[in-house]
């Protein structure tokens, strides 16, 4: 599947002759805001723990991404270190801390809010979400310069399945499409200053386009886009309690295909 987005719950891979290993892991609690670099990440049925639980929405309930709001790249988020430990549950003093240039610190309680926002949509999905309240809404409204609210995925009443054309029986929260993304780096938006550039996308088009990878462009909606990485699901997602991915883990390749066109999807 083609991938042009700025980031995901990403696992970067390093390989230089030796077996490929996990080089870094990033968790993105708020969709399209800065990620948190972690040395290990517990798995959940919808992906890494705490990944894309929140999204910033506009006045119509549509979720923002860096594609339309590159300033989100400047929003830093922080969770308690223990939040990435198995079995940890937030209490009344547990917060998601949000920071951005020129903005006061925002603290969002990890306790689930009582407010609801209906008509929330992320790509093809729509439903209700937990609303983090007026303080968080004002913070993002002031920062982005347009009416915005911060909402959390309501897993008690909502499900969001992955595209059944590629994988059935899997659910996600607020990522673009799938729980995991295996990549090298993000390509078009500088995560330090939110500027947009043409590289490395322009160069990647020469060897990672649909044409270069021999993908049938007549049947793919990703014609004219580079393939950044590979979106993934975990086959044992329903029984992965206690499982964890750590930096330094060796990645075992079970099968190699001569071209993307030979991969069964």
Coordinates of N, CA, C and O in Angstrom, one line a residue, residues 180-250:
X180 N 0.1 -0.3 12.4 CA 1.6 -0.1 12.4 C 2.1 0.3 11.1 O 1.5 0.0 10.0
X181 N 3.2 1.0 11.1 CA 3.9 1.5 9.9 C 5.4 1.2 10.0 O 6.1 1.7 11.0
X182 N 5.9 0.4 9.1 CA 7.3 0.1 9.1 C 8.0 1.0 8.0 O 7.7 1.0 6.9
X183 N 8.9 1.9 8.5 CA 9.5 2.9 7.6 C 11.0 3.1 7.8 O 11.6 2.5 8.7
X184 N 11.5 4.0 7.0 CA 12.9 4.5 7.2 C 12.7 5.9 7.9 O 13.0 6.1 9.1
X185 N 12.2 7.0 7.2 CA 12.0 8.3 7.8 C 10.7 8.9 7.1 O 10.3 8.5 6.0
X186 N 10.2 9.9 7.8 CA 9.1 10.7 7.2 C 9.5 11.6 6.1 O 10.6 12.2 6.2
X187 N 8.6 11.9 5.1 CA 9.3 12.4 4.0 C 9.1 13.9 3.6 O 10.0 14.5 3.1
X188 N 8.0 14.5 3.9 CA 7.7 15.8 3.2 C 7.6 17.0 4.2 O 7.8 18.1 3.7
X189 N 7.3 16.7 5.4 CA 7.2 17.9 6.4 C 8.3 17.8 7.4 O 8.4 16.8 8.1
X190 N 9.1 18.9 7.5 CA 10.1 18.9 8.5 C 9.5 19.0 9.9 O 8.8 19.9 10.2
X191 N 9.8 17.9 10.7 CA 9.2 17.8 12.0 C 9.7 18.8 13.0 O 9.2 18.9 14.2
X192 N 10.8 19.6 12.7 CA 11.3 20.5 13.6 C 10.7 21.9 13.4 O 10.5 22.7 14.4
X193 N 10.4 22.3 12.1 CA 9.9 23.7 11.9 C 8.6 23.7 11.1 O 8.1 24.7 10.8
X194 N 8.1 22.5 10.8 CA 6.8 22.4 10.1 C 6.8 22.9 8.6 O 5.8 23.1 8.0
X195 N 8.0 23.1 8.0 CA 8.1 23.5 6.6 C 7.9 22.3 5.7 O 8.2 21.2 6.0
X196 N 7.3 22.6 4.5 CA 7.0 21.6 3.6 C 8.0 21.6 2.4 O 8.3 22.7 1.9
X197 N 8.6 20.5 2.1 CA 9.6 20.5 1.0 C 9.3 19.3 0.0 O 8.4 18.5 0.3
X198 N 10.0 19.3 -1.1 CA 9.7 18.3 -2.2 C 10.6 17.1 -2.0 O 10.3 16.1 -2.6
X199 N 11.6 17.2 -1.2 CA 12.5 16.1 -1.0 C 12.3 15.5 0.4 O 12.0 16.2 1.3
X200 N 12.5 14.2 0.6 CA 13.0 13.2 -0.4 C 11.9 12.6 -1.4 O 12.2 11.7 -2.1
X201 N 10.7 13.1 -1.3 CA 9.6 12.6 -2.1 C 10.0 12.6 -3.6 O 9.7 11.6 -4.3
X202 N 10.5 13.7 -4.1 CA 10.9 13.8 -5.5 C 11.8 12.7 -5.9 O 11.6 12.1 -7.0
X203 N 12.8 12.4 -5.1 CA 13.8 11.4 -5.4 C 13.2 10.0 -5.3 O 13.4 9.1 -6.1
X204 N 12.4 9.8 -4.2 CA 11.7 8.5 -4.0 C 10.8 8.1 -5.2 O 10.6 6.9 -5.4
X205 N 10.3 9.1 -5.9 CA 9.4 8.8 -7.0 C 10.1 8.0 -8.1 O 9.5 7.3 -8.9
X206 N 11.5 8.2 -8.1 CA 12.2 7.5 -9.2 C 12.4 6.0 -8.9 O 12.6 5.2 -9.9
X207 N 12.3 5.6 -7.7 CA 12.4 4.1 -7.4 C 11.4 3.5 -6.5 O 11.4 2.3 -6.2
X208 N 10.5 4.4 -5.9 CA 9.4 3.9 -5.1 C 8.0 4.3 -5.5 O 7.1 4.3 -4.7
X209 N 7.9 4.6 -6.8 CA 6.6 4.9 -7.3 C 5.9 3.6 -7.6 O 6.5 2.6 -7.7
X210 N 4.6 3.7 -7.9 CA 3.8 2.5 -8.3 C 4.4 1.9 -9.5 O 4.5 0.7 -9.7
X211 N 4.8 2.8 -10.5 CA 5.4 2.3 -11.7 C 6.7 1.6 -11.5 O 6.9 0.5 -12.0
X212 N 7.6 2.2 -10.6 CA 8.9 1.6 -10.4 C 8.7 0.2 -9.7 O 9.6 -0.7 -9.9
X213 N 7.7 0.1 -8.8 CA 7.5 -1.1 -8.1 C 6.6 -2.1 -8.8 O 6.3 -3.2 -8.2
X214 N 6.3 -1.8 -10.0 CA 5.5 -2.7 -10.9 C 4.1 -3.0 -10.3 O 3.6 -4.1 -10.4
X215 N 3.5 -1.9 -9.6 CA 2.1 -2.0 -9.1 C 1.2 -1.7 -10.3 O 1.4 -0.7 -11.0
X216 N 0.1 -2.4 -10.4 CA -0.9 -2.1 -11.4 C -1.6 -0.8 -11.1 O -2.5 -0.7 -10.3
X217 N -1.2 0.3 -11.8 CA -1.7 1.6 -11.5 C -3.1 1.8 -11.9 O -3.8 2.7 -11.4
X218 N -3.6 0.9 -12.7 CA -5.0 1.0 -13.1 C -6.0 0.6 -12.0 O -7.1 1.0 -11.9
X219 N -5.5 -0.1 -11.0 CA -6.3 -0.6 -9.9 C -5.9 0.0 -8.5 O -6.5 -0.4 -7.5
X220 N -5.0 0.9 -8.5 CA -4.6 1.5 -7.2 C -4.9 2.9 -7.2 O -4.8 3.7 -8.2
X221 N -5.3 3.4 -6.0 CA -5.6 4.8 -5.8 C -4.4 5.6 -5.5 O -4.4 6.8 -5.2
X222 N -3.2 4.9 -5.4 CA -2.0 5.6 -5.0 C -1.1 5.9 -6.2 O 0.1 6.1 -6.1
X223 N -1.7 6.0 -7.4 CA -0.9 6.3 -8.6 C -0.3 7.7 -8.4 O -1.0 8.7 -8.0
X224 N 1.0 7.9 -8.8 CA 1.6 9.2 -8.6 C 2.1 9.5 -7.3 O 2.5 10.6 -7.0
X225 N 2.1 8.5 -6.4 CA 2.7 8.7 -5.0 C 3.8 7.7 -4.7 O 3.8 6.6 -5.2
X226 N 4.8 8.1 -3.9 CA 5.8 7.2 -3.6 C 5.4 6.3 -2.5 O 4.5 6.6 -1.7
X227 N 6.0 5.1 -2.4 CA 5.7 4.1 -1.4 C 6.8 4.3 -0.3 O 7.9 3.9 -0.4
X228 N 6.4 5.0 0.8 CA 7.3 5.3 1.9 C 7.7 4.1 2.7 O 8.8 3.8 3.0
X229 N 6.7 3.3 3.1 CA 6.9 2.2 3.9 C 5.9 1.1 3.8 O 5.2 1.1 2.8
X230 N 5.7 0.3 4.8 CA 4.7 -0.8 4.7 C 3.8 -0.7 5.9 O 4.3 -0.8 7.1
X231 N 2.5 -0.6 5.7 CA 1.6 -0.6 6.9 C 1.3 -2.1 7.2 O 1.2 -2.9 6.3
X232 N 1.2 -2.3 8.5 CA 1.2 -3.7 9.0 C 0.0 -3.9 10.0 O -0.5 -2.9 10.6
X233 N -0.3 -5.2 10.2 CA -1.2 -5.6 11.3 C -0.4 -6.7 12.0 O 0.5 -7.3 11.5
X234 N -0.9 -7.0 13.2 CA -0.3 -8.1 14.0 C -1.3 -9.3 14.0 O -2.4 -9.1 14.5
X235 N -0.8 -10.4 13.5 CA -1.7 -11.5 13.3 C -2.2 -12.0 14.7 O -3.3 -12.5 14.8
X236 N -1.4 -11.9 15.7 CA -1.8 -12.3 17.1 C -2.5 -11.2 17.9 O -2.3 -11.1 19.1
X237 N -3.1 -10.2 17.2 CA -3.6 -9.0 17.9 C -4.6 -9.3 19.0 O -4.7 -8.6 20.0
X238 N -5.3 -10.4 18.9 CA -6.3 -10.7 19.9 C -5.7 -11.4 21.1 O -6.4 -11.5 22.2
X239 N -4.5 -11.9 21.0 CA -3.9 -12.6 22.1 C -2.5 -12.1 22.4 O -1.6 -12.8 22.8
X240 N -2.3 -10.7 22.1 CA -1.0 -10.2 22.3 C -0.7 -9.5 23.6 O 0.2 -8.8 23.8
X241 N -1.6 -9.8 24.6 CA -1.4 -9.2 25.9 C 0.0 -9.7 26.5 O 0.3 -10.9 26.5
X242 N 0.8 -8.8 26.9 CA 2.1 -9.1 27.4 C 3.2 -9.0 26.4 O 4.4 -9.1 26.7
X243 N 2.8 -8.8 25.1 CA 3.8 -8.8 24.1 C 4.3 -7.4 23.9 O 3.6 -6.4 24.1
X244 N 5.6 -7.3 23.5 CA 6.2 -6.0 23.4 C 7.2 -5.9 22.3 O 7.8 -7.0 21.9
X245 N 7.4 -4.8 21.7 CA 8.5 -4.6 20.6 C 9.5 -3.6 21.3 O 9.1 -2.6 21.8
X246 N 10.8 -4.0 21.1 CA 11.8 -3.2 21.7 C 12.9 -2.8 20.7 O 13.1 -3.5 19.7
X247 N 13.5 -1.6 20.9 CA 14.6 -1.2 20.0 C 15.7 -2.3 20.2 O 16.0 -2.7 21.3
X248 N 16.2 -2.7 19.0 CA 17.3 -3.7 19.0 C 16.7 -5.1 18.7 O 17.5 -6.0 18.4
X249 N 15.4 -5.3 18.7 CA 14.8 -6.6 18.3 C 15.2 -6.9 16.9 O 15.2 -6.0 16.0
X250 N 15.6 -8.2 16.7 CA 15.9 -8.6 15.3 C 14.6 -8.9 14.5 O 13.7 -9.5 15.1

